[in-house]
Amino acid sequence: MYRILIVEDDQGIAQAIETQAGMWGLQAKSVEQFRDIMPEFAQFAPHLVLLDIGLPFFNGYHWCAEIRKVSKVPIVFISSAADNMNIVMAMNMGADDFIVKPFDQSVLIAKIQALLRRTYDFAGGVPVLEHRGALLNTGDGTLTYGEEKITLTKNEYRILLALMENKGKVVSRERLMERLWETDSFVDENTLTVNVNRLRKKLDGAGLKDFIATKFGVGYLLS
C-alpha cells in the first residue's frame, strides 16, 4: 500500500484528502507537528508528500528543501497561491507537481496515482531512517544531521543501518559481523571494534554525542 504524507494545516482539507485516499487504497497520514515535520516524515516513510505553501512556523518551500536533502520522494504542492512565481519556485526547489486549490478530490487522486506509477514502476523509493534528528538515507548511504551530510564507509553504513533498524534493541556483535560479511570481506571481533569506534568519532564530530551505546558482553544499541 502506498503511503501519502499530508503537510496541510487546514484540518478540513487534510481530513478530506485522507478519506478520499483511503477509498482508493492509499494510506494517508496528516502531519501533527508543524514546527518540525522531519521526524514524522522519517517514521512514516511516505511514497509521496502533499505539501502546502502557507504553514505554521516554516513554509512549504523550507520543508521541500529539507526533504530533498535526504530523499527523492515525489512532492506535490497543493496551494491557492497559484501565481507563476510560486509555481516556478516550487518546481525549482524539487517539487514534481503543483495543484491549485480548490481542487476536485478525484482529480487530485488521479494525479497522485499517475505520479506513483511513474515513480515506482521503474525505481523503488529511498527509505529514510531517523534517530535523535539524524536521518540515514539508504539510497546513497549517507547520514544527515542538521545542515551536515556525513559520508559513511560501507562498513560504517551497515553498522548504523542495523542499529537504526532495531531502535530500542541490542544488536549482538555476532549479528553486526554477519551484516559486515555481506560486503564480501571477512570481519573479526577486532575489526568490528575498530569500525564502531571510527563511526562513533564521526558521529561525535557531527554533534551526535553518545549516539551508540555499548551493552558489555552483548553488543550495541542506539542511545
mmCIF file of N, CA, C and O in Angstrom, residues 15 22 40-41 72 118 125 138 145 179 191 197 200 215 220:
data_model
loop_
_atom_site.group_PDB
_atom_site.id
_atom_site.type_symbol
_atom_site.label_atom_id
_atom_site.label_comp_id
_atom_site.label_asym_id
_atom_site.label_seq_id
_atom_site.Cartn_x
_atom_site.Cartn_y
_atom_site.Cartn_z
ATOM 1 N N GLN A 15 -8.282 16.171 6.260
ATOM 2 C CA GLN A 15 -9.158 15.027 6.549
ATOM 3 C C GLN A 15 -9.868 14.542 5.296
ATOM 4 O O GLN A 15 -10.019 13.334 5.075
ATOM 5 N N GLY A 22 -8.006 6.914 1.270
ATOM 6 C CA GLY A 22 -8.342 5.602 1.811
ATOM 7 C C GLY A 22 -9.313 4.848 0.928
ATOM 8 O O GLY A 22 -9.238 3.618 0.800
ATOM 9 N N GLU A 40 8.368 12.944 11.685
ATOM 10 C CA GLU A 40 7.181 12.246 11.180
ATOM 11 C C GLU A 40 7.418 11.742 9.760
ATOM 12 O O GLU A 40 6.969 10.649 9.398
ATOM 13 N N PHE A 41 8.131 12.525 8.952
ATOM 14 C CA PHE A 41 8.463 12.085 7.598
ATOM 15 C C PHE A 41 9.293 10.806 7.648
ATOM 16 O O PHE A 41 9.023 9.844 6.922
ATOM 17 N N LYS A 72 14.396 11.459 -2.465
ATOM 18 C CA LYS A 72 13.899 11.806 -3.795
ATOM 19 C C LYS A 72 12.399 11.520 -3.912
ATOM 20 O O LYS A 72 11.861 11.459 -5.022
ATOM 21 N N ARG A 118 4.493 6.349 -12.217
ATOM 22 C CA ARG A 118 5.695 6.766 -12.948
ATOM 23 C C ARG A 118 6.942 6.597 -12.100
ATOM 24 O O ARG A 118 8.012 6.244 -12.596
ATOM 25 N N GLY A 125 11.458 3.423 -3.833
ATOM 26 C CA GLY A 125 11.652 4.624 -3.042
ATOM 27 C C GLY A 125 12.976 4.582 -2.316
ATOM 28 O O GLY A 125 13.706 3.603 -2.349
ATOM 29 N N THR A 138 19.082 5.391 2.965
ATOM 30 C CA THR A 138 19.527 4.078 2.494
ATOM 31 C C THR A 138 19.776 4.061 0.992
ATOM 32 O O THR A 138 20.216 3.055 0.451
ATOM 33 N N TYR A 145 22.582 15.297 9.514
ATOM 34 C CA TYR A 145 22.220 15.819 10.831
ATOM 35 C C TYR A 145 22.329 17.331 10.764
ATOM 36 O O TYR A 145 23.422 17.874 10.544
ATOM 37 N N ARG A 179 26.330 -8.848 9.240
ATOM 38 C CA ARG A 179 25.959 -7.778 8.310
ATOM 39 C C ARG A 179 27.190 -7.276 7.546
ATOM 40 O O ARG A 179 27.105 -6.952 6.361
ATOM 41 N N THR A 191 38.203 -6.068 14.157
ATOM 42 C CA THR A 191 37.813 -5.187 13.059
ATOM 43 C C THR A 191 36.474 -4.518 13.356
ATOM 44 O O THR A 191 36.281 -3.332 13.058
ATOM 45 N N ASN A 197 34.284 2.196 16.683
ATOM 46 C CA ASN A 197 34.963 3.354 17.265
ATOM 47 C C ASN A 197 35.113 4.490 16.256
ATOM 48 O O ASN A 197 34.930 5.668 16.598
ATOM 49 N N ARG A 200 31.735 6.100 15.825
ATOM 50 C CA ARG A 200 31.426 6.949 16.981
ATOM 51 C C ARG A 200 32.130 8.305 16.878
ATOM 52 O O ARG A 200 31.550 9.349 17.196
ATOM 53 N N LYS A 215 26.454 -2.433 25.177
ATOM 54 C CA LYS A 215 25.929 -3.362 26.182
ATOM 55 C C LYS A 215 27.013 -4.409 26.363
ATOM 56 O O LYS A 215 27.160 -5.319 25.542
ATOM 57 N N TYR A 220 25.618 -3.708 20.806
ATOM 58 C CA TYR A 220 25.441 -2.255 20.784
ATOM 59 C C TYR A 220 23.986 -1.893 20.541
ATOM 60 O O TYR A 220 23.208 -2.702 20.007
#
